[in-house]
PDB file of C-alpha atoms in Angstrom:
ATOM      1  CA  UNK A   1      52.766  88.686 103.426  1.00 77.00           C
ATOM      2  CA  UNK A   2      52.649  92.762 104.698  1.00 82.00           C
ATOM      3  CA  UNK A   3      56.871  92.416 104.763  1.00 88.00           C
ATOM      4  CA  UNK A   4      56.711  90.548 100.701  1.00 90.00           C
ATOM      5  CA  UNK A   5      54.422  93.119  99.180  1.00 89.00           C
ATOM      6  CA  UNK A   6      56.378  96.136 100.738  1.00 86.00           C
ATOM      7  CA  UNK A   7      59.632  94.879  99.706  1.00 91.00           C
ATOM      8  CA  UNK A   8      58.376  94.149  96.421  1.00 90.00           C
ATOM      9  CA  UNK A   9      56.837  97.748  96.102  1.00 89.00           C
ATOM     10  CA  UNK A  10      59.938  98.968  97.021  1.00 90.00           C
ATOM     11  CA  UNK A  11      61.874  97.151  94.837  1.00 93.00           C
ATOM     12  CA  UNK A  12      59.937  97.394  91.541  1.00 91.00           C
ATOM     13  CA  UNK A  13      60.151 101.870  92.955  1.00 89.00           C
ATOM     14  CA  UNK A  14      63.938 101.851  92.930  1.00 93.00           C
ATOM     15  CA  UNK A  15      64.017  99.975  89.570  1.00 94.00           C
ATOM     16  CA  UNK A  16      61.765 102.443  88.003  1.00 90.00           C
ATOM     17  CA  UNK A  17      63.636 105.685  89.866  1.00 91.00           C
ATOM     18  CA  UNK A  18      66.998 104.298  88.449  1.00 94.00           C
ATOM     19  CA  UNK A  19      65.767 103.342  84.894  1.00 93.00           C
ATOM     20  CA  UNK A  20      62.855 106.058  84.338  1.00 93.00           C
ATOM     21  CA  UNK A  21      63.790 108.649  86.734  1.00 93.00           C
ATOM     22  CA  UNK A  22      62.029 111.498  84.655  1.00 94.00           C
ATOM     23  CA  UNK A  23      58.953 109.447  84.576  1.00 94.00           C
ATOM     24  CA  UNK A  24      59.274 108.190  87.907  1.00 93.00           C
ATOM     25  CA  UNK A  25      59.370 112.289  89.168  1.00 93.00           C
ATOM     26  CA  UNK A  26      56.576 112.982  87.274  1.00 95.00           C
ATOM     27  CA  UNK A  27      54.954 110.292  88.517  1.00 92.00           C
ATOM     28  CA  UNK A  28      55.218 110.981  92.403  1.00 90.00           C
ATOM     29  CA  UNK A  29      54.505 115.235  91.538  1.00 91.00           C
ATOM     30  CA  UNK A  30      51.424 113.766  90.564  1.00 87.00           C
ATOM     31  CA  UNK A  31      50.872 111.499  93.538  1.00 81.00           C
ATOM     32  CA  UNK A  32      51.104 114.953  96.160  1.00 73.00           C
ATOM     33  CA  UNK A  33      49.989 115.305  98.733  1.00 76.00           C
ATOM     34  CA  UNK A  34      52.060 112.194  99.534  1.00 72.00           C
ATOM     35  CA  UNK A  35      53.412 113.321 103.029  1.00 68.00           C
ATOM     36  CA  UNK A  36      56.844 112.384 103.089  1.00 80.00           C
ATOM     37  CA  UNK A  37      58.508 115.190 100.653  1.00 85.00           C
ATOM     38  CA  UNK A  38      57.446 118.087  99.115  1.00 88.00           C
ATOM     39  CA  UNK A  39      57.271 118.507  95.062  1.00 89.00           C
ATOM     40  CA  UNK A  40      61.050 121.198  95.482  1.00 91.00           C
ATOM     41  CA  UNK A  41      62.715 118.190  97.193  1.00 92.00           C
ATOM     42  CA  UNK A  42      61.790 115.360  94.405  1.00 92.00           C
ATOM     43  CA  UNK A  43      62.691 118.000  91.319  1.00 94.00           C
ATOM     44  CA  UNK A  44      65.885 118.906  93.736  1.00 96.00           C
ATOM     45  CA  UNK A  45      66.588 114.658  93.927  1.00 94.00           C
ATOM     46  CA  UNK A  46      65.780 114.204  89.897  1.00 95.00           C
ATOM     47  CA  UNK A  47      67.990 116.847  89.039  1.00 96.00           C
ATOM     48  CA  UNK A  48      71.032 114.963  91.468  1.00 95.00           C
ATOM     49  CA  UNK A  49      70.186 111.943  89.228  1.00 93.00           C
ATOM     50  CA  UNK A  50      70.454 113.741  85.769  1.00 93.00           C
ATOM     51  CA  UNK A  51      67.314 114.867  85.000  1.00 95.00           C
ATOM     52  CA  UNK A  52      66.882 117.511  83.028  1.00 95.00           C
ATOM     53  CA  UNK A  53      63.744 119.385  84.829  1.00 96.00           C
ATOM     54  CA  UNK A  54      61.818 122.015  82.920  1.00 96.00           C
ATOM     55  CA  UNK A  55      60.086 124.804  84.216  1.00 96.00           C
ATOM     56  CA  UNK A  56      56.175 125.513  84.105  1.00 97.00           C
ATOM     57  CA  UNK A  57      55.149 127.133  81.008  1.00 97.00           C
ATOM     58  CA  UNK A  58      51.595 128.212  79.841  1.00 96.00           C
ATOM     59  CA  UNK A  59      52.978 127.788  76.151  1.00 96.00           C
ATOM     60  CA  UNK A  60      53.864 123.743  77.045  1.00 95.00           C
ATOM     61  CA  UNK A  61      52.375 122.469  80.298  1.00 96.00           C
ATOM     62  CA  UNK A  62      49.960 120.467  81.458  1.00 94.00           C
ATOM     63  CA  UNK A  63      48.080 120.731  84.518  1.00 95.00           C
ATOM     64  CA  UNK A  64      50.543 117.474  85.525  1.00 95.00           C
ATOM     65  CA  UNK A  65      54.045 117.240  85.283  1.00 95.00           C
ATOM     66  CA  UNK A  66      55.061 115.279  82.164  1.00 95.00           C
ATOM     67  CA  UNK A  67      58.068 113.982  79.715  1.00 96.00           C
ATOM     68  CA  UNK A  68      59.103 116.045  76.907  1.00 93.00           C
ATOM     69  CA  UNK A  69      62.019 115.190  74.649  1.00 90.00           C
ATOM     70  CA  UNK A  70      65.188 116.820  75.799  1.00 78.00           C
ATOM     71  CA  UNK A  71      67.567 116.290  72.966  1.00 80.00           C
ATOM     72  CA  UNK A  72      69.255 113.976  74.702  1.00 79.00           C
ATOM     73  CA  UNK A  73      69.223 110.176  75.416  1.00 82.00           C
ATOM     74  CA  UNK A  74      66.630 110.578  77.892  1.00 88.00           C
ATOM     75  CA  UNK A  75      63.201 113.056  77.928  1.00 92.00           C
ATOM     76  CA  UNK A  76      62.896 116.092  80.333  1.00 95.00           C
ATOM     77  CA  UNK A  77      60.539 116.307  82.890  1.00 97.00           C
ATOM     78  CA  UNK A  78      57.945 119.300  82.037  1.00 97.00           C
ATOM     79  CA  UNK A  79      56.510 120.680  85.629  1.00 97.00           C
ATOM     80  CA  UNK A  80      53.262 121.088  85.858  1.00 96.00           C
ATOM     81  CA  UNK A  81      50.521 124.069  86.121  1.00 96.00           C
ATOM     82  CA  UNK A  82      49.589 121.843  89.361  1.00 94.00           C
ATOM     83  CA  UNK A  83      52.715 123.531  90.659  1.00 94.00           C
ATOM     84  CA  UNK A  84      51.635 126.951  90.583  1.00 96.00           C
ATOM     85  CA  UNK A  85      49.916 127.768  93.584  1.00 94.00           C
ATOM     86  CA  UNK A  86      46.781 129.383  93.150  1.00 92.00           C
ATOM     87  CA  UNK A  87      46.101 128.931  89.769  1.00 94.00           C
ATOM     88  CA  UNK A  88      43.216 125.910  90.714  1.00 91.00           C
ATOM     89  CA  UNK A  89      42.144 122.744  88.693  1.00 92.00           C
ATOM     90  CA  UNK A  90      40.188 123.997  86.631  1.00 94.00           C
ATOM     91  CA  UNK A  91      41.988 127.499  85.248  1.00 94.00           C
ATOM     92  CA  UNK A  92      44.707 124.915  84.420  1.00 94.00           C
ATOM     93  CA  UNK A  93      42.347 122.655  82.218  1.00 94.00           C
ATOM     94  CA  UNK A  94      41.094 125.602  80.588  1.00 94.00           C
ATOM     95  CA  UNK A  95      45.000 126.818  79.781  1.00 96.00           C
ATOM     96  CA  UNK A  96      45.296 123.305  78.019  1.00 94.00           C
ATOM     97  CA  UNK A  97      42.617 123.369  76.582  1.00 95.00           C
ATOM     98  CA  UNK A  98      42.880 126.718  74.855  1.00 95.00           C
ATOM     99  CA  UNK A  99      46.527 126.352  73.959  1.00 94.00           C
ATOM    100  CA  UNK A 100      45.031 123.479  71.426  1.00 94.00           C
ATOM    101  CA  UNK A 101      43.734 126.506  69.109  1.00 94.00           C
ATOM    102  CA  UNK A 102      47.032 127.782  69.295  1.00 94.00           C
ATOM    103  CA  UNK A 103      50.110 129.237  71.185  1.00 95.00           C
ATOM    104  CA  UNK A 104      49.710 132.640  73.480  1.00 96.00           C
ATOM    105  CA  UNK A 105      50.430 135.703  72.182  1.00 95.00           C
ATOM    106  CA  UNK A 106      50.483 138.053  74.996  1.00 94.00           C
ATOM    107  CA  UNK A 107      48.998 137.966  78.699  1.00 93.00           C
ATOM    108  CA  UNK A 108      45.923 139.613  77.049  1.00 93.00           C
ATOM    109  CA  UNK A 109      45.364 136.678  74.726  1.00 94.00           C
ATOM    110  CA  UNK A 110      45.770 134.547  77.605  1.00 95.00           C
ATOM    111  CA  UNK A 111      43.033 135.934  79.989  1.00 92.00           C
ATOM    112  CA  UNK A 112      40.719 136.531  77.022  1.00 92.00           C
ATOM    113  CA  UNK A 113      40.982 133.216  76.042  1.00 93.00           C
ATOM    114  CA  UNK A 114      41.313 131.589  79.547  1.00 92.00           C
ATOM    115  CA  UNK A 115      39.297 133.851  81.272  1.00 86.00           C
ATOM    116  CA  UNK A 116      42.138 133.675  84.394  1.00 91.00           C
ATOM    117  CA  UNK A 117      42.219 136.536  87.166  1.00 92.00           C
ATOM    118  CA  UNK A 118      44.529 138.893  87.646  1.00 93.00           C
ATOM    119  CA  UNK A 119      46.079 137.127  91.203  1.00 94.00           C
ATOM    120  CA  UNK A 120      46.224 133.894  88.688  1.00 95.00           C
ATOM    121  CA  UNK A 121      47.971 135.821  86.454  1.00 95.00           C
ATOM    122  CA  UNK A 122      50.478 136.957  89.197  1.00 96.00           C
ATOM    123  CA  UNK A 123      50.940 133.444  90.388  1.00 96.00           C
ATOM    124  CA  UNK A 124      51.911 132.651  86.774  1.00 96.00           C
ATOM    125  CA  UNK A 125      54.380 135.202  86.308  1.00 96.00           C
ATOM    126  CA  UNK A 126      55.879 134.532  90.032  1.00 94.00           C
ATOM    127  CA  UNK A 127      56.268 130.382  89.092  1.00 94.00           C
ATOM    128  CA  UNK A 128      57.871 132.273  86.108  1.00 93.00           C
ATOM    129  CA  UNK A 129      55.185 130.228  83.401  1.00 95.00           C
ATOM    130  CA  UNK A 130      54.926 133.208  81.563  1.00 93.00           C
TER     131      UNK A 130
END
Protein backbone atom coordinates (compact mmCIF):
# COMPACT_ATOMS: atom_id res chain seq x y z
CA UNK A 1 0.00 0.00 0.00
CA UNK A 2 3.44 2.36 0.91
CA UNK A 3 4.59 1.45 -3.06
CA UNK A 4 0.48 2.56 -4.43
CA UNK A 5 0.31 5.82 -2.55
CA UNK A 6 3.93 6.89 -3.59
CA UNK A 7 3.42 6.10 -7.10
CA UNK A 8 0.24 7.76 -7.08
CA UNK A 9 1.80 10.95 -5.41
CA UNK A 10 4.20 10.87 -7.90
CA UNK A 11 2.11 10.55 -10.61
CA UNK A 12 -0.68 13.07 -9.86
CA UNK A 13 3.21 15.60 -9.18
CA UNK A 14 4.37 15.06 -12.74
CA UNK A 15 0.83 15.70 -14.11
CA UNK A 16 0.57 18.89 -12.28
CA UNK A 17 4.53 19.96 -13.12
CA UNK A 18 3.70 19.29 -16.87
CA UNK A 19 0.19 20.95 -16.99
CA UNK A 20 0.60 23.80 -14.18
CA UNK A 21 4.22 24.17 -14.03
CA UNK A 22 4.00 27.91 -12.80
CA UNK A 23 1.68 26.82 -10.13
CA UNK A 24 3.35 23.73 -9.44
CA UNK A 25 6.87 26.09 -8.73
CA UNK A 26 5.09 28.20 -6.67
CA UNK A 27 3.76 25.59 -4.99
CA UNK A 28 7.03 23.66 -3.88
CA UNK A 29 8.88 27.58 -3.10
CA UNK A 30 6.30 27.50 -0.67
CA UNK A 31 6.81 23.98 0.62
CA UNK A 32 10.92 24.97 1.60
CA UNK A 33 12.62 23.80 3.53
CA UNK A 34 11.87 20.62 1.56
CA UNK A 35 15.48 19.11 1.56
CA UNK A 36 16.01 17.86 -1.73
CA UNK A 37 16.57 21.30 -3.84
CA UNK A 38 16.98 24.64 -3.08
CA UNK A 39 14.32 27.51 -4.23
CA UNK A 40 17.50 28.78 -7.38
CA UNK A 41 17.33 25.16 -8.66
CA UNK A 42 13.28 24.85 -8.98
CA UNK A 43 13.04 28.67 -10.60
CA UNK A 44 16.33 27.41 -12.72
CA UNK A 45 14.00 23.92 -13.71
CA UNK A 46 10.60 26.19 -14.33
CA UNK A 47 12.35 28.44 -16.44
CA UNK A 48 13.84 25.04 -18.67
CA UNK A 49 10.08 24.24 -18.90
CA UNK A 50 8.84 27.73 -20.13
CA UNK A 51 8.03 29.53 -17.33
CA UNK A 52 8.16 32.85 -17.33
CA UNK A 53 9.64 33.62 -13.61
CA UNK A 54 9.35 37.11 -12.19
CA UNK A 55 11.48 38.70 -9.88
CA UNK A 56 10.63 39.88 -6.18
CA UNK A 57 9.13 43.20 -6.09
CA UNK A 58 7.87 45.26 -3.04
CA UNK A 59 5.42 47.03 -5.60
CA UNK A 60 3.78 43.24 -6.51
CA UNK A 61 4.81 40.45 -4.16
CA UNK A 62 3.62 38.53 -1.69
CA UNK A 63 5.37 37.10 1.11
CA UNK A 64 4.79 33.61 -1.17
CA UNK A 65 5.57 33.08 -4.56
CA UNK A 66 2.44 33.37 -6.73
CA UNK A 67 0.82 33.46 -10.48
CA UNK A 68 0.46 36.65 -12.19
CA UNK A 69 -0.77 36.98 -15.76
CA UNK A 70 2.07 37.06 -18.20
CA UNK A 71 0.47 38.07 -21.42
CA UNK A 72 0.77 34.97 -22.65
CA UNK A 73 -1.14 31.61 -22.74
CA UNK A 74 0.06 30.75 -19.44
CA UNK A 75 0.58 33.12 -15.98
CA UNK A 76 4.11 34.01 -14.62
CA UNK A 77 5.32 32.92 -11.53
CA UNK A 78 5.79 36.13 -9.10
CA UNK A 79 8.76 35.16 -6.44
CA UNK A 80 8.16 35.80 -3.27
CA UNK A 81 9.37 38.32 -0.34
CA UNK A 82 9.98 34.73 1.41
CA UNK A 83 12.94 34.77 -0.94
CA UNK A 84 14.71 37.60 0.37
CA UNK A 85 16.81 36.61 3.05
CA UNK A 86 16.55 38.57 6.00
CA UNK A 87 13.65 40.43 5.48
CA UNK A 88 11.51 37.93 8.22
CA UNK A 89 7.74 36.90 8.26
CA UNK A 90 6.46 39.43 9.53
CA UNK A 91 8.25 42.73 7.71
CA UNK A 92 6.88 40.86 4.64
CA UNK A 93 3.15 40.83 5.91
CA UNK A 94 3.47 44.30 6.82
CA UNK A 95 4.89 45.17 3.00
CA UNK A 96 1.51 43.52 1.81
CA UNK A 97 -0.31 44.85 3.86
CA UNK A 98 0.67 48.46 3.35
CA UNK A 99 0.94 48.22 -0.41
CA UNK A 100 -3.14 47.80 -0.11
CA UNK A 101 -3.28 51.75 0.62
CA UNK A 102 -1.30 52.15 -2.29
CA UNK A 103 1.92 51.65 -4.42
CA UNK A 104 5.57 52.90 -2.97
CA UNK A 105 6.81 55.96 -3.79
CA UNK A 106 10.31 56.01 -2.69
CA UNK A 107 12.41 53.85 -0.07
CA UNK A 108 11.32 56.59 2.42
CA UNK A 109 7.64 55.85 1.90
CA UNK A 110 8.47 52.36 2.28
CA UNK A 111 10.18 52.34 5.77
CA UNK A 112 7.72 54.98 7.01
CA UNK A 113 5.02 53.00 6.13
CA UNK A 114 6.58 49.52 6.83
CA UNK A 115 8.60 50.48 9.50
CA UNK A 116 11.59 47.99 7.86
CA UNK A 117 15.39 48.46 8.97
CA UNK A 118 17.94 49.64 7.18
CA UNK A 119 19.84 45.85 6.74
CA UNK A 120 16.06 44.90 5.46
CA UNK A 121 16.24 47.52 3.26
CA UNK A 122 19.68 46.33 1.93
CA UNK A 123 18.45 42.82 1.56
CA UNK A 124 15.69 44.32 -0.62
CA UNK A 125 17.75 46.22 -2.86
CA UNK A 126 20.44 43.17 -3.09
CA UNK A 127 17.27 40.51 -4.16
CA UNK A 128 16.85 43.59 -6.48
CA UNK A 129 12.80 44.08 -5.04
CA UNK A 130 13.29 47.56 -5.13
Amino acid sequence: SHATSFALLVYVSAWLKFHYPAAFTAALLGSQPMGFYAPAQLVRDAQGHGVTVLPVCVQSSGWHAGLEDSGESSPALRLGLEQVHGLGQASGRQIEEARKSGRFMSIHDLTKRCHVTQGQILSLARAGAL
